[in-house]
Amino acid sequence: MTSFVLKCIAMISMLIDHTSIAYLGYTTLFNVIGRIAFPIFAFQISEGYIHTKNLKKYLLRLFCFAIISQVPFMLFNSTFTNNFSFNIFGTLFVGLLAIWLYDKISNCTFELTKDKKFNLTINKIFGFIPAILLGIVSEVCCFDYGFWGVAIIFLFYFFKNDKLGMVIFYITACIIKYGISVITHGYHYLYVLLCLGTILPIIFICLYNGKQGKKIKYLLYAFYPVHLLILYFIFK
């Protein structure tokens, strides 16, 4: 399964979810389907970091589309959900920044002792700090998916060479996310379905073959704000 196929799956699931919200309001089936999208986008950020030839342009592109997408996102949310948050590109930008800072810190040449393995371990531990702080900022500032969103992006990168570890920790993160909802709001079968819907995309991610496939980079970026605007003007 190529990156192109993964992105198409994510866009289709997101479109189904947002269309159903605009037309029908929150419905269990379509909302569950919509949970497929973000984990795939999060995984693509980690892949993008690994393969990008210009990280600064990558960060700038995500930042610019976060700004471009905010008005369509706010129009959609204020009309159909009555919620405020920063759009998904903001979360993806922060997640990419967390990965970059982790790499910078964990690969620095700072040495506490003559034991290279010990120094490497300490550097990696310190590398987690900016990721955690950025996740907290995302949660406090109401970025879409908040702390969990940044954590998932970081998780996919951290376990890039350990598929089993990726699957185990991803499923655990999903259970924790909806477990907190159950503790906070009480048990409801919807949380179980949403958890299963959020876990589902790990299957597609595990089928990823490392190939890009067709290039749809700017189509994907443009699709997000454009489809929100179209849905807003059709169903407002």
GROMACS .gro file of C-alpha atoms in nm:
model
  236
    1MET     CA    1   0.000   0.000   0.000
    2THR     CA    2   0.160   0.326  -0.115
    3SER     CA    3   0.155   0.667   0.049
    4PHE     CA    4  -0.088   0.777  -0.224
    5VAL     CA    5  -0.338   0.505  -0.127
    6LEU     CA    6  -0.307   0.590   0.244
    7LYS     CA    7  -0.374   0.958   0.173
    8CYS     CA    8  -0.678   0.873  -0.039
    9ILE     CA    9  -0.820   0.657   0.241
   10ALA     CA   10  -0.766   0.941   0.488
   11MET     CA   11  -0.927   1.204   0.264
   12ILE     CA   12  -1.229   0.985   0.189
   13SER     CA   13  -1.288   0.902   0.555
   14MET     CA   14  -1.252   1.268   0.652
   15LEU     CA   15  -1.495   1.376   0.379
   16ILE     CA   16  -1.752   1.117   0.489
   17ASP     CA   17  -1.724   1.231   0.850
   18HIS     CA   18  -1.746   1.604   0.778
   19THR     CA   19  -2.029   1.565   0.527
   20SER     CA   20  -2.232   1.362   0.774
   21ILE     CA   21  -2.172   1.624   1.047
   22ALA     CA   22  -2.285   1.905   0.815
   23TYR     CA   23  -2.590   1.719   0.684
   24LEU     CA   24  -2.698   1.490   0.967
   25GLY     CA   25  -2.511   1.606   1.274
   26TYR     CA   26  -2.300   1.359   1.469
   27THR     CA   27  -2.389   1.004   1.370
   28THR     CA   28  -2.217   0.702   1.517
   29LEU     CA   29  -2.126   0.515   1.197
   30PHE     CA   30  -1.988   0.808   0.999
   31ASN     CA   31  -1.809   0.957   1.298
   32VAL     CA   32  -1.637   0.622   1.357
   33ILE     CA   33  -1.533   0.613   0.990
   34GLY     CA   34  -1.391   0.964   1.032
   35ARG     CA   35  -1.153   0.843   1.306
   36ILE     CA   36  -0.948   0.673   1.034
   37ALA     CA   37  -0.817   0.999   0.889
   38PHE     CA   38  -0.598   1.163   1.152
   39PRO     CA   39  -0.374   0.865   1.242
   40ILE     CA   40  -0.289   0.827   0.873
   41PHE     CA   41  -0.206   1.198   0.843
   42ALA     CA   42   0.004   1.168   1.161
   43PHE     CA   43   0.194   0.873   1.014
   44GLN     CA   44   0.252   1.065   0.692
   45ILE     CA   45   0.413   1.347   0.891
   46SER     CA   46   0.669   1.106   1.037
   47GLU     CA   47   0.735   0.967   0.689
   48GLY     CA   48   0.756   1.317   0.548
   49TYR     CA   49   1.019   1.410   0.806
   50ILE     CA   50   1.228   1.107   0.715
   51HIS     CA   51   1.214   1.168   0.340
   52THR     CA   52   1.197   1.546   0.307
   53LYS     CA   53   1.487   1.721   0.136
   54ASN     CA   54   1.409   2.056   0.297
   55LEU     CA   55   1.269   2.051   0.650
   56LYS     CA   56   1.234   2.430   0.670
   57LYS     CA   57   1.010   2.435   0.362
   58TYR     CA   58   0.810   2.144   0.502
   59LEU     CA   59   0.752   2.326   0.831
   60LEU     CA   60   0.671   2.650   0.651
   61ARG     CA   61   0.423   2.475   0.423
   62LEU     CA   62   0.236   2.322   0.717
   63PHE     CA   63   0.238   2.654   0.901
   64CYS     CA   64   0.102   2.844   0.599
   65PHE     CA   65  -0.177   2.594   0.542
   66ALA     CA   66  -0.261   2.605   0.913
   67ILE     CA   67  -0.321   2.978   0.871
   68ILE     CA   68  -0.508   2.936   0.540
   69SER     CA   69  -0.729   2.661   0.681
   70GLN     CA   70  -0.822   2.831   1.007
   71VAL     CA   71  -1.106   3.047   0.872
   72PRO     CA   72  -1.277   2.760   0.680
   73PHE     CA   73  -1.226   2.541   0.988
   74MET     CA   74  -1.380   2.802   1.219
   75LEU     CA   75  -1.673   2.860   0.984
   76PHE     CA   76  -1.742   2.487   0.971
   77ASN     CA   77  -1.705   2.438   1.346
   78SER     CA   78  -1.910   2.742   1.447
   79THR     CA   79  -2.193   2.635   1.217
   80PHE     CA   80  -2.205   2.261   1.276
   81THR     CA   81  -2.026   2.179   1.603
   82ASN     CA   82  -2.016   2.495   1.821
   83ASN     CA   83  -1.657   2.414   1.916
   84PHE     CA   84  -1.341   2.619   1.886
   85SER     CA   85  -0.997   2.479   1.818
   86PHE     CA   86  -0.702   2.525   1.588
   87ASN     CA   87  -0.720   2.315   1.274
   88ILE     CA   88  -0.541   1.989   1.202
   89PHE     CA   89  -0.255   2.153   1.010
   90GLY     CA   90  -0.160   2.330   1.332
   91THR     CA   91  -0.138   1.994   1.509
   92LEU     CA   92   0.065   1.844   1.225
   93PHE     CA   93   0.301   2.143   1.235
   94VAL     CA   94   0.356   2.108   1.610
   95GLY     CA   95   0.404   1.732   1.574
   96LEU     CA   96   0.668   1.781   1.306
   97LEU     CA   97   0.840   2.039   1.524
   98ALA     CA   98   0.842   1.790   1.814
   99ILE     CA   99   1.011   1.527   1.595
  100TRP     CA  100   1.275   1.773   1.476
  101LEU     CA  101   1.356   1.891   1.830
  102TYR     CA  102   1.377   1.531   1.951
  103ASP     CA  103   1.627   1.449   1.677
  104LYS     CA  104   1.830   1.761   1.749
  105ILE     CA  105   1.857   1.689   2.121
  106SER     CA  106   1.893   1.310   2.109
  107ASN     CA  107   2.173   1.334   1.849
  108CYS     CA  108   2.366   1.616   2.014
  109THR     CA  109   2.728   1.560   2.117
  110PHE     CA  110   2.678   1.659   2.482
  111GLU     CA  111   2.850   1.399   2.704
  112LEU     CA  112   2.798   1.349   3.076
  113THR     CA  113   3.027   1.048   3.106
  114LYS     CA  114   3.267   0.848   2.892
  115ASP     CA  115   3.000   0.581   2.842
  116LYS     CA  116   2.860   0.654   2.495
  117LYS     CA  117   2.553   0.432   2.539
  118PHE     CA  118   2.464   0.604   2.865
  119ASN     CA  119   2.506   0.949   2.707
  120LEU     CA  120   2.289   0.847   2.413
  121THR     CA  121   2.016   0.723   2.649
  122ILE     CA  122   2.025   1.047   2.850
  123ASN     CA  123   2.008   1.256   2.533
  124LYS     CA  124   1.706   1.059   2.413
  125ILE     CA  125   1.533   1.109   2.747
  126PHE     CA  126   1.593   1.483   2.724
  127GLY     CA  127   1.466   1.467   2.366
  128PHE     CA  128   1.122   1.371   2.496
  129ILE     CA  129   1.089   1.695   2.694
  130PRO     CA  130   1.009   1.932   2.403
  131ALA     CA  131   0.763   1.677   2.260
  132ILE     CA  132   0.582   1.661   2.594
  133LEU     CA  133   0.583   2.039   2.633
  134LEU     CA  134   0.454   2.092   2.279
  135GLY     CA  135   0.183   1.835   2.345
  136ILE     CA  136   0.077   2.022   2.658
  137VAL     CA  137   0.071   2.352   2.467
  138SER     CA  138  -0.145   2.190   2.198
  139GLU     CA  139  -0.388   2.065   2.461
  140VAL     CA  140  -0.410   2.396   2.649
  141CYS     CA  141  -0.441   2.602   2.328
  142CYS     CA  142  -0.713   2.373   2.187
  143PHE     CA  143  -0.533   2.234   1.884
  144ASP     CA  144  -0.733   1.964   1.707
  145TYR     CA  145  -0.660   1.631   1.884
  146GLY     CA  146  -0.448   1.821   2.140
  147PHE     CA  147  -0.180   1.637   2.336
  148TRP     CA  148  -0.286   1.302   2.195
  149GLY     CA  149  -0.244   1.425   1.837
  150VAL     CA  150   0.113   1.544   1.892
  151ALA     CA  151   0.194   1.226   2.086
  152ILE     CA  152   0.072   1.004   1.802
  153ILE     CA  153   0.281   1.189   1.544
  154PHE     CA  154   0.585   1.153   1.768
  155LEU     CA  155   0.505   0.787   1.841
  156PHE     CA  156   0.501   0.697   1.472
  157TYR     CA  157   0.845   0.851   1.428
  158PHE     CA  158   0.994   0.705   1.746
  159PHE     CA  159   0.889   0.352   1.644
  160LYS     CA  160   0.971   0.394   1.276
  161ASN     CA  161   1.200   0.090   1.285
  162ASP     CA  162   0.989  -0.119   1.520
  163LYS     CA  163   0.654  -0.207   1.368
  164LEU     CA  164   0.545  -0.429   1.657
  165GLY     CA  165   0.629  -0.159   1.910
  166MET     CA  166   0.441   0.093   1.697
  167VAL     CA  167   0.129  -0.123   1.692
  168ILE     CA  168   0.139  -0.198   2.066
  169PHE     CA  169   0.196   0.160   2.176
  170TYR     CA  170  -0.053   0.301   1.925
  171ILE     CA  171  -0.332   0.070   2.041
  172THR     CA  172  -0.242   0.151   2.402
  173ALA     CA  173  -0.260   0.525   2.323
  174CYS     CA  174  -0.606   0.477   2.170
  175ILE     CA  175  -0.731   0.285   2.473
  176ILE     CA  176  -0.595   0.555   2.707
  177LYS     CA  177  -0.756   0.832   2.500
  178TYR     CA  178  -1.106   0.686   2.514
  179GLY     CA  179  -1.053   0.541   2.860
  180ILE     CA  180  -1.007   0.898   2.986
  181SER     CA  181  -1.337   0.989   2.814
  182VAL     CA  182  -1.512   0.703   2.992
  183ILE     CA  183  -1.366   0.810   3.328
  184THR     CA  184  -1.457   1.174   3.266
  185HIS     CA  185  -1.803   1.137   3.113
  186GLY     CA  186  -1.910   0.786   3.212
  187TYR     CA  187  -1.935   0.469   3.004
  188HIS     CA  188  -2.107   0.483   2.666
  189TYR     CA  189  -2.085   0.227   2.388
  190LEU     CA  190  -1.994   0.511   2.148
  191TYR     CA  191  -1.652   0.542   2.313
  192VAL     CA  192  -1.584   0.176   2.237
  193LEU     CA  193  -1.683   0.221   1.872
  194LEU     CA  194  -1.476   0.537   1.839
  195CYS     CA  195  -1.179   0.360   1.995
  196LEU     CA  196  -1.211   0.074   1.746
  197GLY     CA  197  -1.244   0.323   1.460
  198THR     CA  198  -0.929   0.501   1.576
  199ILE     CA  199  -0.737   0.173   1.604
  200LEU     CA  200  -0.845   0.057   1.256
  201PRO     CA  201  -0.601   0.270   1.052
  202ILE     CA  202  -0.301   0.095   1.209
  203ILE     CA  203  -0.389  -0.195   0.979
  204PHE     CA  204  -0.352   0.028   0.671
  205ILE     CA  205  -0.033   0.179   0.812
  206CYS     CA  206   0.118  -0.168   0.863
  207LEU     CA  207   0.039  -0.247   0.499
  208TYR     CA  208   0.239   0.058   0.384
  209ASN     CA  209   0.517  -0.052   0.149
  210GLY     CA  210   0.738   0.254   0.182
  211LYS     CA  211   0.663   0.376  -0.170
  212GLN     CA  212   0.519   0.716  -0.255
  213GLY     CA  213   0.292   0.626  -0.547
  214LYS     CA  214   0.125   0.917  -0.724
  215LYS     CA  215   0.218   1.262  -0.597
  216ILE     CA  216  -0.079   1.452  -0.451
  217LYS     CA  217   0.101   1.671  -0.198
  218TYR     CA  218  -0.068   2.003  -0.276
  219LEU     CA  219  -0.399   1.836  -0.359
  220LEU     CA  220  -0.405   1.699  -0.006
  221TYR     CA  221  -0.320   2.037   0.145
  222ALA     CA  222  -0.581   2.219  -0.063
  223PHE     CA  223  -0.847   1.952  -0.010
  224TYR     CA  224  -0.877   2.024   0.361
  225PRO     CA  225  -0.977   2.393   0.358
  226VAL     CA  226  -1.164   2.367   0.027
  227HIS     CA  227  -1.392   2.081   0.131
  228LEU     CA  228  -1.473   2.258   0.459
  229LEU     CA  229  -1.570   2.574   0.272
  230ILE     CA  230  -1.783   2.382   0.023
  231LEU     CA  231  -1.967   2.199   0.302
  232TYR     CA  232  -2.018   2.527   0.487
  233PHE     CA  233  -2.175   2.704   0.188
  234ILE     CA  234  -2.391   2.402   0.095
  235PHE     CA  235  -2.532   2.319   0.438
  236LYS     CA  236  -2.513   2.641   0.642
   0.00000   0.00000   0.00000
